[in-house]
Amino acid sequence: MATTNGSSKVFEVPKVEVRFTKLFIDGKFVDAVSGKTFETRDPRTGEVIATVAEGDKADVDLAVKAAREAFDNGPWPRMTGYERGRILHKFADLIDEHVEELAMLDTVDAGKLFLVGKVRDIPGAAHLLRYYAGAADKIHGETLKMAQRMHGYTLKEPVGVVGHIVPWNYPSTMFFFKVGPALAAGCTVVVKPAEQTPLSALFYAHLAREAGVPDGVLNVVPGFGPTAGAAVASHMDVDKVSFTGSTEVGRVVMKAAAESNLKPVSLELGGKSPVIVFDDADLDMAVNLVNLATYTNKGEICVAGTRIYVQEGIYDAFVEKAAELAKKSVVGDPFNPRVNQGPQVDKDQYQKVLKYIDMGKREGATLVTGGKPCGDKGYYIEPTIFTDVKDNMTIAQDEIFGPVMALMKFKYIYASSLNILSV
């Protein structure tokens, strides 16, 4: 395993300045009502980066109150789409001006590769915002021909106050996937960022204020799922909630929304995405694509292709090439541009992945490569490959959310019009 692990030597980078650590409510950075804080840690080292205000129900109540006032009586939903679009374009321009600082925040908070953040994630967030800014004045209804001599039409209006619960694996991208369309439509929002990665969300709140987003339109309340997240999902004055995260928590969010005011819910939950490789595939291309599907962002992707079915004719060659490629992967400090894989987001996720690896070995899968932590500090795990995996094994069924590939051999049987895949 090629490693330049940040555990033993952290790659030299400029000091990351954390400027915003308080809740952002009604256009101001404020302490939590309770005065409580929590630590956010650098997964490269396990050390504390900053102490962040810990929001709970009382703070969510204040944020929702500000968002409700801004929606019911403020200028944002009453602006033309063109006017909202101009402000959102300025917001995107400010993101471009702070690309490096924002990429640093997501690197020290989430363990994401700094170079990828700098050239893709943060510019991509600005691109998302510009896309929705451009759509703000193109929200159209329809004119309907009625059976009687009447005029019928549909009118699309902002839904109101929207609660967004953002995941930790793509803190910037997912922030704007949720916030961008809501703001463009004229909604006001309350964002609960993941407790593992609150720093960039607070910086975006600052930039929104600088861009001219009115007070109360965008509110950010860091905190924990069972307190702040639950308060957002169950709040009677939140008109819609959007959640990205685990299937288990998604059920809780949907139940809370239903038991409060039956607010509509958008859920993006976990998965166990399969990849099927047939005998006639370009072997080298298939191995490279599967490597990317499994190990990109250290496997912390809800659509990661970690359940790999390979036809028996090329199975052995595929395993050999996949293992060879995994062993070449450089695991280490994500600020180092030569590194391919950084640390898992936090200690809990690191331990969860290692438990799945142990489970795979106990259930009879063959560990071909990887399977061990890297270094003596931080949350680094080697790219891991299992073969002889059966469909009923835990590592074939559960979303591991880490750098673990499960390889399975299948036969393709053709009989008349019946095509059968047999694993």
CSV table of C-alpha atoms in Angstrom, one decimal, residues 245-394:
chain,number,residue,atom,x,y,z
A,245,GLY,CA,-28.6,11.1,4.8
A,246,SER,CA,-29.2,7.6,6.0
A,247,THR,CA,-32.3,5.6,5.3
A,248,GLU,CA,-32.8,5.1,9.1
A,249,VAL,CA,-32.8,8.9,9.8
A,250,GLY,CA,-34.9,9.5,6.7
A,251,ARG,CA,-37.7,7.5,8.2
A,252,VAL,CA,-37.5,9.5,11.3
A,253,VAL,CA,-37.7,12.8,9.4
A,254,MET,CA,-40.7,11.6,7.3
A,255,LYS,CA,-42.5,10.5,10.5
A,256,ALA,CA,-41.8,13.8,12.2
A,257,ALA,CA,-43.0,15.8,9.2
A,258,ALA,CA,-46.2,13.7,8.9
A,259,GLU,CA,-47.0,14.0,12.6
A,260,SER,CA,-46.6,17.8,12.7
A,261,ASN,CA,-48.2,19.6,9.8
A,262,LEU,CA,-48.0,17.0,7.1
A,263,LYS,CA,-45.4,19.1,5.3
A,264,PRO,CA,-44.0,17.7,2.1
A,265,VAL,CA,-40.7,15.9,2.4
A,266,SER,CA,-37.8,15.4,-0.1
A,267,LEU,CA,-35.5,12.5,0.9
A,268,GLU,CA,-32.2,11.4,-0.7
A,269,LEU,CA,-31.2,8.3,1.3
A,270,GLY,CA,-28.7,5.5,1.3
A,271,GLY,CA,-28.1,2.9,-1.4
A,272,LYS,CA,-25.9,-0.1,-2.4
A,273,SER,CA,-25.3,0.7,-6.0
A,274,PRO,CA,-24.3,-2.3,-8.2
A,275,VAL,CA,-21.9,-2.4,-11.1
A,276,ILE,CA,-22.2,-5.2,-13.7
A,277,VAL,CA,-19.1,-6.1,-15.8
A,278,PHE,CA,-19.6,-8.5,-18.7
A,279,ASP,CA,-16.9,-10.7,-20.4
A,280,ASP,CA,-16.8,-8.4,-23.5
A,281,ALA,CA,-16.0,-5.2,-21.5
A,282,ASP,CA,-12.8,-3.3,-22.0
A,283,LEU,CA,-11.1,-4.8,-18.9
A,284,ASP,CA,-8.7,-1.9,-18.2
A,285,MET,CA,-11.5,0.7,-18.6
A,286,ALA,CA,-13.9,-1.3,-16.4
A,287,VAL,CA,-11.3,-1.6,-13.6
A,288,ASN,CA,-10.6,2.1,-13.7
A,289,LEU,CA,-14.3,3.0,-13.6
A,290,VAL,CA,-15.0,0.6,-10.8
A,291,ASN,CA,-12.0,2.0,-8.9
A,292,LEU,CA,-13.4,5.5,-9.3
A,293,ALA,CA,-16.9,4.3,-8.4
A,294,THR,CA,-15.7,2.7,-5.1
A,295,TYR,CA,-12.9,5.0,-3.8
A,296,THR,CA,-13.8,8.5,-4.9
A,297,ASN,CA,-14.2,10.7,-1.9
A,298,LYS,CA,-13.0,7.7,0.2
A,299,GLY,CA,-16.2,5.9,-0.6
A,300,GLU,CA,-18.3,8.5,1.2
A,301,ILE,CA,-20.9,8.8,-1.6
A,302,CYS,CA,-24.5,7.7,-1.5
A,303,VAL,CA,-24.2,6.4,-5.1
A,304,ALA,CA,-20.8,4.7,-4.7
A,305,GLY,CA,-20.5,1.6,-6.9
A,306,THR,CA,-19.3,-0.8,-4.2
A,307,ARG,CA,-21.2,-4.0,-5.1
A,308,ILE,CA,-19.4,-5.3,-8.2
A,309,TYR,CA,-20.7,-8.2,-10.3
A,310,VAL,CA,-18.1,-9.5,-12.8
A,311,GLN,CA,-18.8,-12.3,-15.3
A,312,GLU,CA,-16.8,-15.4,-14.7
A,313,GLY,CA,-14.7,-15.3,-17.9
A,314,ILE,CA,-12.8,-12.2,-16.9
A,315,TYR,CA,-13.3,-12.4,-13.1
A,316,ASP,CA,-9.8,-13.5,-12.1
A,317,ALA,CA,-8.1,-11.0,-14.4
A,318,PHE,CA,-10.4,-8.3,-13.1
A,319,VAL,CA,-9.6,-9.1,-9.5
A,320,GLU,CA,-5.8,-9.0,-10.2
A,321,LYS,CA,-6.0,-5.7,-12.0
A,322,ALA,CA,-8.3,-4.1,-9.4
A,323,ALA,CA,-6.0,-5.2,-6.6
A,324,GLU,CA,-3.0,-3.8,-8.4
A,325,LEU,CA,-4.7,-0.5,-8.9
A,326,ALA,CA,-5.9,-0.2,-5.3
A,327,LYS,CA,-2.4,-0.9,-4.0
A,328,LYS,CA,-1.1,2.0,-6.1
A,329,SER,CA,-3.5,4.4,-4.5
A,330,VAL,CA,-1.8,7.0,-2.3
A,331,VAL,CA,-3.5,7.5,1.0
A,332,GLY,CA,-2.6,10.5,3.1
A,333,ASP,CA,-3.0,14.2,3.9
A,334,PRO,CA,-5.6,15.6,1.6
A,335,PHE,CA,-3.7,18.9,1.2
A,336,ASN,CA,-1.0,16.9,-0.6
A,337,PRO,CA,-1.7,17.1,-4.4
A,338,ARG,CA,-0.2,13.6,-4.9
A,339,VAL,CA,-2.7,12.0,-2.5
A,340,ASN,CA,-5.6,10.0,-4.0
A,341,GLN,CA,-7.5,9.3,-0.8
A,342,GLY,CA,-7.9,11.3,2.5
A,343,PRO,CA,-9.3,10.3,5.9
A,344,GLN,CA,-12.8,9.2,6.7
A,345,VAL,CA,-14.9,12.2,8.0
A,346,ASP,CA,-14.6,11.4,11.7
A,347,LYS,CA,-13.8,8.7,14.3
A,348,ASP,CA,-17.3,7.2,14.3
A,349,GLN,CA,-17.3,6.7,10.5
A,350,TYR,CA,-13.7,5.3,10.6
A,351,GLN,CA,-14.7,2.8,13.3
A,352,LYS,CA,-17.9,1.9,11.4
A,353,VAL,CA,-15.9,1.1,8.2
A,354,LEU,CA,-13.3,-1.0,10.1
A,355,LYS,CA,-16.2,-3.0,11.7
A,356,TYR,CA,-17.6,-3.8,8.3
A,357,ILE,CA,-14.2,-5.0,7.2
A,358,ASP,CA,-14.0,-7.3,10.2
A,359,MET,CA,-17.6,-8.5,9.5
A,360,GLY,CA,-16.6,-9.3,5.9
A,361,LYS,CA,-13.8,-11.5,7.1
A,362,ARG,CA,-15.9,-13.2,9.7
A,363,GLU,CA,-18.7,-14.0,7.2
A,364,GLY,CA,-16.3,-15.7,4.8
A,365,ALA,CA,-15.3,-13.2,2.2
A,366,THR,CA,-11.7,-13.2,1.1
A,367,LEU,CA,-9.7,-10.0,1.8
A,368,VAL,CA,-7.5,-9.5,-1.3
A,369,THR,CA,-5.9,-6.1,-0.3
A,370,GLY,CA,-6.2,-3.3,2.2
A,371,GLY,CA,-8.4,-3.7,5.2
A,372,LYS,CA,-6.2,-1.9,7.7
A,373,PRO,CA,-5.9,1.6,9.2
A,374,CYS,CA,-3.1,3.8,7.9
A,375,GLY,CA,-0.7,5.5,10.3
A,376,ASP,CA,-0.9,6.3,13.9
A,377,LYS,CA,-3.0,9.5,13.8
A,378,GLY,CA,-6.1,10.5,11.9
A,379,TYR,CA,-8.9,8.4,10.3
A,380,TYR,CA,-7.2,6.8,7.3
A,381,ILE,CA,-8.2,3.4,5.9
A,382,GLU,CA,-6.5,1.5,3.1
A,383,PRO,CA,-8.5,0.9,-0.1
A,384,THR,CA,-10.0,-2.5,0.5
A,385,ILE,CA,-11.1,-5.3,-1.8
A,386,PHE,CA,-13.1,-8.5,-0.9
A,387,THR,CA,-13.7,-11.4,-3.2
A,388,ASP,CA,-15.9,-14.5,-2.8
A,389,VAL,CA,-18.7,-12.2,-1.6
A,390,LYS,CA,-22.2,-13.7,-1.4
A,391,ASP,CA,-25.4,-11.7,-1.8
A,392,ASN,CA,-26.5,-12.5,1.8
A,393,MET,CA,-23.3,-11.1,3.3
A,394,THR,CA,-23.5,-7.9,5.3
